[in-house]
Tab-separated table of C-alpha atoms in Angstrom:
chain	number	residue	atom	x	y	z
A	1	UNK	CA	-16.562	29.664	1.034
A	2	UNK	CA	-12.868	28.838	1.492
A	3	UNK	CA	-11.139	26.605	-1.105
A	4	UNK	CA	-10.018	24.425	1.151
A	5	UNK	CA	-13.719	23.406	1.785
A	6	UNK	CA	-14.043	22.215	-1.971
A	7	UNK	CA	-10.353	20.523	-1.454
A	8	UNK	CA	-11.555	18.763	1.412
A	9	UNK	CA	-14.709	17.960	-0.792
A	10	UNK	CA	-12.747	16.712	-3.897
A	11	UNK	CA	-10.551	14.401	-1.929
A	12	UNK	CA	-13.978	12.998	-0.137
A	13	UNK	CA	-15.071	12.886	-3.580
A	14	UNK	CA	-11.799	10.522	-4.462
A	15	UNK	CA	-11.933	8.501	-1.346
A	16	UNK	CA	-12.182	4.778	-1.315
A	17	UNK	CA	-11.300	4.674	-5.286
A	18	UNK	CA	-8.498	2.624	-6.614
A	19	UNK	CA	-7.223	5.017	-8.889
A	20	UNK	CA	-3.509	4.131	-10.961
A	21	UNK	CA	-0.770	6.428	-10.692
A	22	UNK	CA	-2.425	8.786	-13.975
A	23	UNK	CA	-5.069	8.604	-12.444
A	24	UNK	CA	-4.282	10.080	-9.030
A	25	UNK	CA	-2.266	12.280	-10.811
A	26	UNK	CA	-5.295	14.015	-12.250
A	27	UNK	CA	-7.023	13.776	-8.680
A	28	UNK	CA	-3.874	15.823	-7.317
A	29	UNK	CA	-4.151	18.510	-9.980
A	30	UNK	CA	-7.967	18.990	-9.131
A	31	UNK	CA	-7.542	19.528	-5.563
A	32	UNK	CA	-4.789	21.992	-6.199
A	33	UNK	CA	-6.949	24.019	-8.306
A	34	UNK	CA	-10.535	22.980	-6.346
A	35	UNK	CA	-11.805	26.357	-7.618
A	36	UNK	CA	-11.441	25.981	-11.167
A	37	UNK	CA	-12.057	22.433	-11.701
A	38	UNK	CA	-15.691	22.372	-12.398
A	39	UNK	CA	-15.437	24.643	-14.865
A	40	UNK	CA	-12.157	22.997	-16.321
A	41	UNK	CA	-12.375	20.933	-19.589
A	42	UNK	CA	-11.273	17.445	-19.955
A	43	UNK	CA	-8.544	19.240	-22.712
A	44	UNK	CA	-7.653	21.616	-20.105
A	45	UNK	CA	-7.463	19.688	-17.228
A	46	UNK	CA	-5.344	17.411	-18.950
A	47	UNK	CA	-3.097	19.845	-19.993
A	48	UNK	CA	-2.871	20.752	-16.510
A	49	UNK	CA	-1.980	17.336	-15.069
A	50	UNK	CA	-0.185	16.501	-17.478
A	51	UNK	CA	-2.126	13.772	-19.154
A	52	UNK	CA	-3.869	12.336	-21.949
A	53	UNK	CA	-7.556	13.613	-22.522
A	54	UNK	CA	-8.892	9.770	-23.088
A	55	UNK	CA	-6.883	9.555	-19.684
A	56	UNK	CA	-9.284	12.316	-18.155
A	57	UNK	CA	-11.984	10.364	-19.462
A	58	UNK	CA	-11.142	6.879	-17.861
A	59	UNK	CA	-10.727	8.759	-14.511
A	60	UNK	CA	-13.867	10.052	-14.480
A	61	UNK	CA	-15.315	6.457	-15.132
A	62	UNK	CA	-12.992	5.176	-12.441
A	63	UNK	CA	-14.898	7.377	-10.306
A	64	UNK	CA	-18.316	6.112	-11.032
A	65	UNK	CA	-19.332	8.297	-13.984
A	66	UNK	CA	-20.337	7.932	-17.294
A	67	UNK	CA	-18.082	10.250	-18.644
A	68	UNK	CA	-15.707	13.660	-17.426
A	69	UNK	CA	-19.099	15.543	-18.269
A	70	UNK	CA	-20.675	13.905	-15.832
A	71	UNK	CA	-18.009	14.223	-13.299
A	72	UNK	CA	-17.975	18.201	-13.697
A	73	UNK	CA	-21.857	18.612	-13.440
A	74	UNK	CA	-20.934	16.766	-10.162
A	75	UNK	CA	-18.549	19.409	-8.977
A	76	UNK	CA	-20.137	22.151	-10.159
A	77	UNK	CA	-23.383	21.122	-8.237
A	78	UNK	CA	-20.939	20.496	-5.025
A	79	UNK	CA	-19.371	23.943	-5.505
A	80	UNK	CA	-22.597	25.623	-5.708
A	81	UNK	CA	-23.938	24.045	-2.226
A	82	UNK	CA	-20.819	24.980	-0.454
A	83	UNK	CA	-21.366	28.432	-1.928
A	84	UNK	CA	-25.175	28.746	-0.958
A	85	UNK	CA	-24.108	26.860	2.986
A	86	UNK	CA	-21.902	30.113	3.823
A	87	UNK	CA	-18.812	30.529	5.759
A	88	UNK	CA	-20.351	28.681	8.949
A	89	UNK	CA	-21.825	25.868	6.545
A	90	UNK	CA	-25.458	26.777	7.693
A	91	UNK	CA	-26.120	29.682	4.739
A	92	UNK	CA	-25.364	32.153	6.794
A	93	UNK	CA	-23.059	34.702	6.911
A	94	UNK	CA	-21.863	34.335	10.946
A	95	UNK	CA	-19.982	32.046	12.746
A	96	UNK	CA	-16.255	31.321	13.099
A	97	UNK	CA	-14.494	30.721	9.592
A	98	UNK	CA	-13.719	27.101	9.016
A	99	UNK	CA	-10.457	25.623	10.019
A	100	UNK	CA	-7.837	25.528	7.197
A	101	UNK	CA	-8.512	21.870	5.640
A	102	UNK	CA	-5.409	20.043	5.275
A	103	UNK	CA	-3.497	19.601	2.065
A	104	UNK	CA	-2.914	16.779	-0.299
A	105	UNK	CA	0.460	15.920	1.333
A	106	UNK	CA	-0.810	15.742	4.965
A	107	UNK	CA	-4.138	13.987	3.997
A	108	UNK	CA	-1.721	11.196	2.754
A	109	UNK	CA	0.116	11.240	6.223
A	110	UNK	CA	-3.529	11.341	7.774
A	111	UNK	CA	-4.621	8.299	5.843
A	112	UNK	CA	-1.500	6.110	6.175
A	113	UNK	CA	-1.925	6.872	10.093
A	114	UNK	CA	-5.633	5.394	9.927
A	115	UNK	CA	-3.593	2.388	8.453
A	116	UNK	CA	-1.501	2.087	11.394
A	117	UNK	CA	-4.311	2.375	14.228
A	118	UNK	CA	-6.127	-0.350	11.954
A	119	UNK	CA	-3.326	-2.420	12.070
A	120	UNK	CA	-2.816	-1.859	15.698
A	121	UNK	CA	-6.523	-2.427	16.654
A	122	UNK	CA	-6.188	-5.945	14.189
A	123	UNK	CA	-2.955	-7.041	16.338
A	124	UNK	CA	-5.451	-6.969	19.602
A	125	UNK	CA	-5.601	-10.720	18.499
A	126	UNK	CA	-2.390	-11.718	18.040
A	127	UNK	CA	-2.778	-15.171	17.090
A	128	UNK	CA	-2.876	-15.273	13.378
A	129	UNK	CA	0.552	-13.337	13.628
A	130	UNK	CA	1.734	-16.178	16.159
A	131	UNK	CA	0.530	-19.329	13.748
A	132	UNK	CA	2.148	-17.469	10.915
A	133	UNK	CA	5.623	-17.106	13.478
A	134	UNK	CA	5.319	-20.890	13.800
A	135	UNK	CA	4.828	-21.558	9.972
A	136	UNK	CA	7.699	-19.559	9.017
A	137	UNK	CA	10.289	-20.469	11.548
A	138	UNK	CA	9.919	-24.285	11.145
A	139	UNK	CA	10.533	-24.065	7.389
A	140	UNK	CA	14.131	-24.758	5.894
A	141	UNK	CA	14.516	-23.045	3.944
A	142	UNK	CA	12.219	-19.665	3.885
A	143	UNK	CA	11.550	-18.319	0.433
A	144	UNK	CA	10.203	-15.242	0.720
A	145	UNK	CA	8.491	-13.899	-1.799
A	146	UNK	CA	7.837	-9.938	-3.442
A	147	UNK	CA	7.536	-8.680	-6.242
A	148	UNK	CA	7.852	-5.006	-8.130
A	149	UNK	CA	5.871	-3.026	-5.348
A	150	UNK	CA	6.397	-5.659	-3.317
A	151	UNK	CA	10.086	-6.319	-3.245
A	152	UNK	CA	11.105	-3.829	-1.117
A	153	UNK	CA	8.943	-5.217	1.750
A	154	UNK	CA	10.319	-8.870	1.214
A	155	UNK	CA	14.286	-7.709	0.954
A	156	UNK	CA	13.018	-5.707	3.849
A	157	UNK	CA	12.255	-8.392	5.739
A	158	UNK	CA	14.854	-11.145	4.218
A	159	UNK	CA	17.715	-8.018	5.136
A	160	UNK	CA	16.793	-8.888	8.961
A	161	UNK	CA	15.804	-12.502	8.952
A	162	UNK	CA	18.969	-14.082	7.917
A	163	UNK	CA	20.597	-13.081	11.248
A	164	UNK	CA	18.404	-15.043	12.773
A	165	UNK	CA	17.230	-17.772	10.673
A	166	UNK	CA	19.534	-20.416	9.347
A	167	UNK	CA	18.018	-20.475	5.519
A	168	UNK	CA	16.197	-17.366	3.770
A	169	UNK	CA	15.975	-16.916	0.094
A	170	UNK	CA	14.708	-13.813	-1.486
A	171	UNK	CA	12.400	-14.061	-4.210
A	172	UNK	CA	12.016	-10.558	-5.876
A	173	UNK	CA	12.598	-10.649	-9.380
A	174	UNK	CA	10.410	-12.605	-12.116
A	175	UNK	CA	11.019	-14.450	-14.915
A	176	UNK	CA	11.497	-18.080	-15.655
A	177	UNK	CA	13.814	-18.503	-12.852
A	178	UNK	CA	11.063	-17.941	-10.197
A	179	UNK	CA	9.471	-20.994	-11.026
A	180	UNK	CA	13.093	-22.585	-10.404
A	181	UNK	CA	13.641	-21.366	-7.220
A	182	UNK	CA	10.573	-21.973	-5.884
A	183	UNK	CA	10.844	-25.429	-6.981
A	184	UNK	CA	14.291	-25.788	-5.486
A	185	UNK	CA	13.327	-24.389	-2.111
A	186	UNK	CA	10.086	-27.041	-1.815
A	187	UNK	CA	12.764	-29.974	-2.889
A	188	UNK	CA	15.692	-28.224	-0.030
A	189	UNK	CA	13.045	-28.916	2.438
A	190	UNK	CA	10.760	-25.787	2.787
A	191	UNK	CA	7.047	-25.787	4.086
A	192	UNK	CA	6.153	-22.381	4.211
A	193	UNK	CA	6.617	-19.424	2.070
A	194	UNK	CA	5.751	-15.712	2.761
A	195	UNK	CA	5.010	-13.344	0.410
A	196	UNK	CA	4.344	-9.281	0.264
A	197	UNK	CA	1.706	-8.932	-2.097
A	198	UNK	CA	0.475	-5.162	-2.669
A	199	UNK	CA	-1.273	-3.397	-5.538
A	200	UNK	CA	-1.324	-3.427	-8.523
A	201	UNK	CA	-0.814	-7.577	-8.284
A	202	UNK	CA	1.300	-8.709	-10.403
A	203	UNK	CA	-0.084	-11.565	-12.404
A	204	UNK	CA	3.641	-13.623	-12.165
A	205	UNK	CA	2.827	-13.306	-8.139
A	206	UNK	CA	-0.440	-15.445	-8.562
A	207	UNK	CA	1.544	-17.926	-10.496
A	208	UNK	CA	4.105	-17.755	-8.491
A	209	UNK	CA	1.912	-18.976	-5.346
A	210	UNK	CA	-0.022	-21.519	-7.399
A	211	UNK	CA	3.313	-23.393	-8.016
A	212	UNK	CA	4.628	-23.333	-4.288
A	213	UNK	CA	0.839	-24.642	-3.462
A	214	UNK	CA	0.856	-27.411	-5.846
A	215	UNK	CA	4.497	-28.267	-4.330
A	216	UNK	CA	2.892	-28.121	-0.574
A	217	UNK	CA	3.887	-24.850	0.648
A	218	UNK	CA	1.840	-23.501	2.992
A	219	UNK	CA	1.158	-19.863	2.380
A	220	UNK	CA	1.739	-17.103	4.778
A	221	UNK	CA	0.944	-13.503	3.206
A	222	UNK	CA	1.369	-9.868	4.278
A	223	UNK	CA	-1.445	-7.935	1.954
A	224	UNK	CA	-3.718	-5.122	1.683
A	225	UNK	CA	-6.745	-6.460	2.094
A	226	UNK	CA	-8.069	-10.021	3.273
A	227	UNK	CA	-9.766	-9.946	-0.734
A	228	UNK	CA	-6.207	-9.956	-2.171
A	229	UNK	CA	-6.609	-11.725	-5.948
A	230	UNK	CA	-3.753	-13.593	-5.192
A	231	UNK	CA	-5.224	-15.361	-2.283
A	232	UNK	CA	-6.567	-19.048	-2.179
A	233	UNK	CA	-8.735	-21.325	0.323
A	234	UNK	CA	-5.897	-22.704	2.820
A	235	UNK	CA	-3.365	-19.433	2.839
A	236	UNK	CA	-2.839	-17.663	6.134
A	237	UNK	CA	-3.572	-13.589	5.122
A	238	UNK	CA	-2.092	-10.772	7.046
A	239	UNK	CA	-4.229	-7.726	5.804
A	240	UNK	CA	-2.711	-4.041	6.209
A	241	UNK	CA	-3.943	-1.319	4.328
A	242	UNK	CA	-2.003	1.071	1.857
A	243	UNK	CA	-1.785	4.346	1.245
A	244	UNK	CA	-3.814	6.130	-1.540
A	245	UNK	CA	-3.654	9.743	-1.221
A	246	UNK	CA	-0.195	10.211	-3.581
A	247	UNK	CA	0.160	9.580	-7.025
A	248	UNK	CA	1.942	5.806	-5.573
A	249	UNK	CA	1.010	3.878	-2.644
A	250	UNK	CA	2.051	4.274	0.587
A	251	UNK	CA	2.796	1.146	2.348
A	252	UNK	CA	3.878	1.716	6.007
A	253	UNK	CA	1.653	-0.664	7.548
A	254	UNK	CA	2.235	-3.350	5.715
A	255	UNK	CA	6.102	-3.023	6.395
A	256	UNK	CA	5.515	-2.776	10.224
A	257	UNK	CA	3.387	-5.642	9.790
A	258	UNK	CA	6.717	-7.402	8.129
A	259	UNK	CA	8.363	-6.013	11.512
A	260	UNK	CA	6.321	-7.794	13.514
A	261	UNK	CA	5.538	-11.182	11.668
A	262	UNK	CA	9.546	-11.144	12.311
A	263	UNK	CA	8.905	-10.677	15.796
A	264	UNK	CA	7.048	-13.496	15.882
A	265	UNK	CA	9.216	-15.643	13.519
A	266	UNK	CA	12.406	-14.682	16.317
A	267	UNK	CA	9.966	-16.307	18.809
A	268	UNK	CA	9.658	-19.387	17.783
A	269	UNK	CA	13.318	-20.036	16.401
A	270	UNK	CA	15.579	-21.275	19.054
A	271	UNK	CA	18.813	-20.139	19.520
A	272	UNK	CA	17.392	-16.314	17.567
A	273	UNK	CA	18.933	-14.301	20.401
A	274	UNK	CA	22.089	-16.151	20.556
A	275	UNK	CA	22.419	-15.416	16.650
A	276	UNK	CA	21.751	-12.251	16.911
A	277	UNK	CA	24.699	-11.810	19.644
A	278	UNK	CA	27.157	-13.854	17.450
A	279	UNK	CA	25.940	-11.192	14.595
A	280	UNK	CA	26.899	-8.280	16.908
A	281	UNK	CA	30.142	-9.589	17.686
A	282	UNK	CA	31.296	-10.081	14.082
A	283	UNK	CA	30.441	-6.967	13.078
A	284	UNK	CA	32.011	-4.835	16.024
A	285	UNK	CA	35.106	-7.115	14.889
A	286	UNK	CA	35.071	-6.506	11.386
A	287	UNK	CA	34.541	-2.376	12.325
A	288	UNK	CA	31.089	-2.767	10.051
A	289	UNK	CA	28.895	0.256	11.971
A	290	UNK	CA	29.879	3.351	12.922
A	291	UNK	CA	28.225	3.553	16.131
């Protein structure tokens, strides 16, 4: 038996959990050591990891146990059955060893490229993408909305928009001015706003939306799942998945996704190529790019 057979079986074991940062953290140390975790402690393995005990505990909960006691009879009973199934998993002794599992780090890559064929395979219908293109270029302004996780997808996407749409406004910090700003947009004229919202959701982003509702914004928003808690009856939801496998999510499909909704944004805003040209020529002016 190979420890990468119980690493492969620990992360299987972790697999469609939402699990917080500690928590992964834990998961991490476990595969690393696959061999000695079910005989670890929770005191030990949270030495290990790093961690609070009571933090060992919740984990194992998280997981669908009663308690970390629990969760090592469970791995200890998996370790045992890989040990008994034999190099060529049949309890034999024969057969070609097992291929070298992959590691933490390129299970992550794995996963987050599973994300991206998802997304590709969603985009085989492109017309939710296209309505929410229409939605987004016909409002003036655009108040596009992320926050914490989040924000780097909406600056992501506000960095590129405003060369080719007349009004963006970046929404990605809280507070009491949010409310403002969202107000102000709604009274400039907007109809639309988009919004990045990935886990953990913020609470502020839910009110946040509520208030650009109640002031008629339709609601375009890039997510990570179509169950989003910030989601209501009436809002357009662009669904990519994250990444779990590190200690913080990955989140290259949703920012592709961003890519693409401003694909679709460009094609229905006239005049987007010939701001995009009039962009090109300042710059080269103005010396701004090295190449």
């Amino acid at each position: 038996m190979q420890m990468s057979e119980a690493s492969a079986q620990l992360l299987k074991l972790f697999e469609g959990h939402r699990l917080t940062p500690t928590q992964r953290r834990i998961a991490q140390c476990m595969v690393r050591r696959a061999g000695e975790a079910p005989f670890l402690s929770s005191v030990e393995l949270a030495d290990l990891a790093g961690v609070s005990q009571p933090s060992v505990t919740r984990f194992a909960v998280a997981l669908g146990f009663d308690g970390y006691p629990a969760l090592r009879k469970q791995l200890r009973e998996n370790l045992r059955q890989l040990r008994e199934a034999g190099p060529d998993g049949t309890g034999g002794e024969g057969g070609e060893p097992a291929a070298e599992a992959p590691n933490a780090y390129q299970q992550a890559i794995h996963a987050e490229i599973d994300n991206l064929r998802q997304l590709a395979a969603s985009l085989a219908d492109p017309a939710p993408v296209e309505q929410a293109g229409r939605l987004l270029a016909a409002s003036r302004p655009l108040p596009v909305l992320g926050l914490r996780a989040a924000a780097a997808q909406a600056r992501g996407f506000a960095f590129f928009a405003v060369k080719v749409h007349p009004d963006i406004r970046l929404l990605d910090e809280g507070g009491t001015m949010l409310a403002d700003r969202i107000e102000a947009a709604a009274a400039a004229g907007a109809s639309a706003l988009l919004c990045f919202a990935l886990p953990r959701h913020p609470r502020e982003v839910g009110e946040a939306l509520g208030l650009a509702r109640a002031a008629g914004l339709r609601i375009v928003t890039v997510t990570d799942s179509a169950f989003t808690p910030v989601a209501a009856p009436g809002d357009l939801l662009l669904p990519a998945a994250v990444g779990t496998g590190l200690s913080f999510d990955t989140a290259c499909a949703p920012m592709v996704l961003g890519r693409v909704l401003l694909e679709a944004m460009c094609d229905g805003l006239p005049g987007a190529q010939a701001r995009l040209e009039e962009f090109d020529t300042r710059a080269a002016a103005r010396g701004l790019f090295l190449d």
